[in-house]
Amino acid sequence: MLKIGQKIKAARKIRRITQEELANAMGVSDKSISAYESDRANPPLSVIEKISKVTDQPLSFFLEETIETSILSKLREVEIQFKEIKKLLEKEKFI
């Protein structure tokens, strides 16, 4: 599974533009693009939308696995909560 930074870099390479060119087209610094590509910073959705437009990649290219990862994370949280509820119910002898 590719991280968002890897996807940004791949889209930029497909388009054959440098970090500086992408940054200029978006109105941000090339240091921001570098931080996004190395996953030192998470780009907000508005930035991902701009990258999508500049690189001519569909938004789904950047978000598809990210959304799946988010869903899995939420499911893990719910599973932990259910286990805690079950323990409480067992403690109170409801089950």
PDB file of C-alpha atoms in Angstrom:
ATOM      1  CA  MET A   1       0.000   0.000   0.000  1.00  0.00           C
ATOM      2  CA  LEU A   2       1.457   3.341  -1.047  1.00  0.00           C
ATOM      3  CA  LYS A   3       1.489   6.235   1.360  1.00  0.00           C
ATOM      4  CA  ILE A   4       0.163   9.613   0.261  1.00  0.00           C
ATOM      5  CA  GLY A   5       3.694  10.980  -0.108  1.00  0.00           C
ATOM      6  CA  GLN A   6       4.663   8.179  -2.464  1.00  0.00           C
ATOM      7  CA  LYS A   7       1.553   8.842  -4.519  1.00  0.00           C
ATOM      8  CA  ILE A   8       2.316  12.555  -4.763  1.00  0.00           C
ATOM      9  CA  LYS A   9       5.843  11.812  -5.912  1.00  0.00           C
ATOM     10  CA  ALA A  10       4.619   9.228  -8.434  1.00  0.00           C
ATOM     11  CA  ALA A  11       2.050  11.643  -9.876  1.00  0.00           C
ATOM     12  CA  ARG A  12       4.685  14.358 -10.147  1.00  0.00           C
ATOM     13  CA  LYS A  13       7.116  12.003 -11.893  1.00  0.00           C
ATOM     14  CA  ILE A  14       4.410  10.821 -14.320  1.00  0.00           C
ATOM     15  CA  ARG A  15       3.761  14.467 -15.184  1.00  0.00           C
ATOM     16  CA  ARG A  16       7.552  14.998 -15.469  1.00  0.00           C
ATOM     17  CA  ILE A  17       7.676  18.056 -13.246  1.00  0.00           C
ATOM     18  CA  THR A  18      10.017  18.928 -10.414  1.00  0.00           C
ATOM     19  CA  GLN A  19       9.025  19.622  -6.832  1.00  0.00           C
ATOM     20  CA  GLU A  20       9.694  23.291  -7.532  1.00  0.00           C
ATOM     21  CA  GLU A  21       7.437  23.307 -10.595  1.00  0.00           C
ATOM     22  CA  LEU A  22       4.636  21.591  -8.682  1.00  0.00           C
ATOM     23  CA  ALA A  23       5.073  24.009  -5.786  1.00  0.00           C
ATOM     24  CA  ASN A  24       4.967  27.049  -8.099  1.00  0.00           C
ATOM     25  CA  ALA A  25       1.832  25.777  -9.837  1.00  0.00           C
ATOM     26  CA  MET A  26       0.169  25.365  -6.449  1.00  0.00           C
ATOM     27  CA  GLY A  27       1.450  28.530  -4.816  1.00  0.00           C
ATOM     28  CA  VAL A  28       3.354  26.731  -2.043  1.00  0.00           C
ATOM     29  CA  SER A  29       7.040  26.247  -1.286  1.00  0.00           C
ATOM     30  CA  ASP A  30       9.049  23.372  -2.701  1.00  0.00           C
ATOM     31  CA  LYS A  31       9.893  22.540   0.922  1.00  0.00           C
ATOM     32  CA  SER A  32       6.187  21.846   1.484  1.00  0.00           C
ATOM     33  CA  ILE A  33       6.134  19.456  -1.465  1.00  0.00           C
ATOM     34  CA  SER A  34       9.263  17.757  -0.148  1.00  0.00           C
ATOM     35  CA  ALA A  35       7.652  17.367   3.289  1.00  0.00           C
ATOM     36  CA  TYR A  36       4.505  15.873   1.732  1.00  0.00           C
ATOM     37  CA  GLU A  37       6.446  13.455  -0.459  1.00  0.00           C
ATOM     38  CA  SER A  38       8.582  12.249   2.440  1.00  0.00           C
ATOM     39  CA  ASP A  39       5.500  11.923   4.683  1.00  0.00           C
ATOM     40  CA  ARG A  40       6.935  14.403   7.199  1.00  0.00           C
ATOM     41  CA  ALA A  41       3.722  16.411   6.773  1.00  0.00           C
ATOM     42  CA  ASN A  42       0.195  15.344   5.876  1.00  0.00           C
ATOM     43  CA  PRO A  43      -1.333  17.512   3.163  1.00  0.00           C
ATOM     44  CA  PRO A  44      -4.867  18.707   3.814  1.00  0.00           C
ATOM     45  CA  LEU A  45      -7.554  17.652   1.349  1.00  0.00           C
ATOM     46  CA  SER A  46      -7.508  21.089  -0.319  1.00  0.00           C
ATOM     47  CA  VAL A  47      -3.808  20.604  -1.140  1.00  0.00           C
ATOM     48  CA  ILE A  48      -4.398  17.079  -2.423  1.00  0.00           C
ATOM     49  CA  GLU A  49      -7.130  18.470  -4.691  1.00  0.00           C
ATOM     50  CA  LYS A  50      -4.671  21.038  -6.102  1.00  0.00           C
ATOM     51  CA  ILE A  51      -2.015  18.367  -6.628  1.00  0.00           C
ATOM     52  CA  SER A  52      -4.629  16.263  -8.405  1.00  0.00           C
ATOM     53  CA  LYS A  53      -5.407  19.112 -10.804  1.00  0.00           C
ATOM     54  CA  VAL A  54      -1.794  20.064 -11.476  1.00  0.00           C
ATOM     55  CA  THR A  55      -0.686  16.471 -12.074  1.00  0.00           C
ATOM     56  CA  ASP A  56      -3.808  15.511 -14.065  1.00  0.00           C
ATOM     57  CA  GLN A  57      -4.464  12.560 -11.759  1.00  0.00           C
ATOM     58  CA  PRO A  58      -7.927  11.753 -10.426  1.00  0.00           C
ATOM     59  CA  LEU A  59      -8.455  12.542  -6.765  1.00  0.00           C
ATOM     60  CA  SER A  60      -9.114   8.839  -6.166  1.00  0.00           C
ATOM     61  CA  PHE A  61      -5.485   8.132  -7.147  1.00  0.00           C
ATOM     62  CA  PHE A  62      -4.399   9.912  -3.974  1.00  0.00           C
ATOM     63  CA  LEU A  63      -7.214   8.974  -1.611  1.00  0.00           C
ATOM     64  CA  GLU A  64      -8.271   5.426  -2.432  1.00  0.00           C
ATOM     65  CA  GLU A  65      -5.997   3.507  -0.057  1.00  0.00           C
ATOM     66  CA  THR A  66      -5.914   6.384   2.406  1.00  0.00           C
ATOM     67  CA  ILE A  67      -9.674   6.053   2.864  1.00  0.00           C
ATOM     68  CA  GLU A  68      -9.346   2.285   3.314  1.00  0.00           C
ATOM     69  CA  THR A  69      -6.655   2.828   5.931  1.00  0.00           C
ATOM     70  CA  SER A  70      -8.887   5.301   7.735  1.00  0.00           C
ATOM     71  CA  ILE A  71     -11.797   2.872   7.742  1.00  0.00           C
ATOM     72  CA  LEU A  72      -9.616   0.075   9.129  1.00  0.00           C
ATOM     73  CA  SER A  73      -8.361   2.375  11.847  1.00  0.00           C
ATOM     74  CA  LYS A  74     -11.930   3.279  12.847  1.00  0.00           C
ATOM     75  CA  LEU A  75     -12.915  -0.400  12.874  1.00  0.00           C
ATOM     76  CA  ARG A  76     -10.028  -1.162  15.229  1.00  0.00           C
ATOM     77  CA  GLU A  77     -11.186   1.624  17.541  1.00  0.00           C
ATOM     78  CA  VAL A  78     -14.727   0.224  17.562  1.00  0.00           C
ATOM     79  CA  GLU A  79     -13.414  -3.276  18.261  1.00  0.00           C
ATOM     80  CA  ILE A  80     -11.484  -1.982  21.288  1.00  0.00           C
ATOM     81  CA  GLN A  81     -14.573  -0.152  22.534  1.00  0.00           C
ATOM     82  CA  PHE A  82     -16.701  -3.305  22.194  1.00  0.00           C
ATOM     83  CA  LYS A  83     -14.161  -5.287  24.194  1.00  0.00           C
ATOM     84  CA  GLU A  84     -14.229  -2.665  26.939  1.00  0.00           C
ATOM     85  CA  ILE A  85     -18.045  -2.687  27.000  1.00  0.00           C
ATOM     86  CA  LYS A  86     -18.073  -6.482  27.151  1.00  0.00           C
ATOM     87  CA  LYS A  87     -15.701  -6.427  30.135  1.00  0.00           C
ATOM     88  CA  LEU A  88     -17.913  -3.922  31.925  1.00  0.00           C
ATOM     89  CA  LEU A  89     -21.025  -5.976  31.237  1.00  0.00           C
ATOM     90  CA  GLU A  90     -19.336  -9.148  32.465  1.00  0.00           C
ATOM     91  CA  LYS A  91     -18.142  -7.344  35.576  1.00  0.00           C
ATOM     92  CA  GLU A  92     -21.680  -6.192  36.337  1.00  0.00           C
ATOM     93  CA  LYS A  93     -22.943  -9.712  35.499  1.00  0.00           C
ATOM     94  CA  PHE A  94     -25.219  -8.566  32.702  1.00  0.00           C
ATOM     95  CA  ILE A  95     -23.809 -11.268  30.453  1.00  0.00           C
TER      96      ILE A  95
END
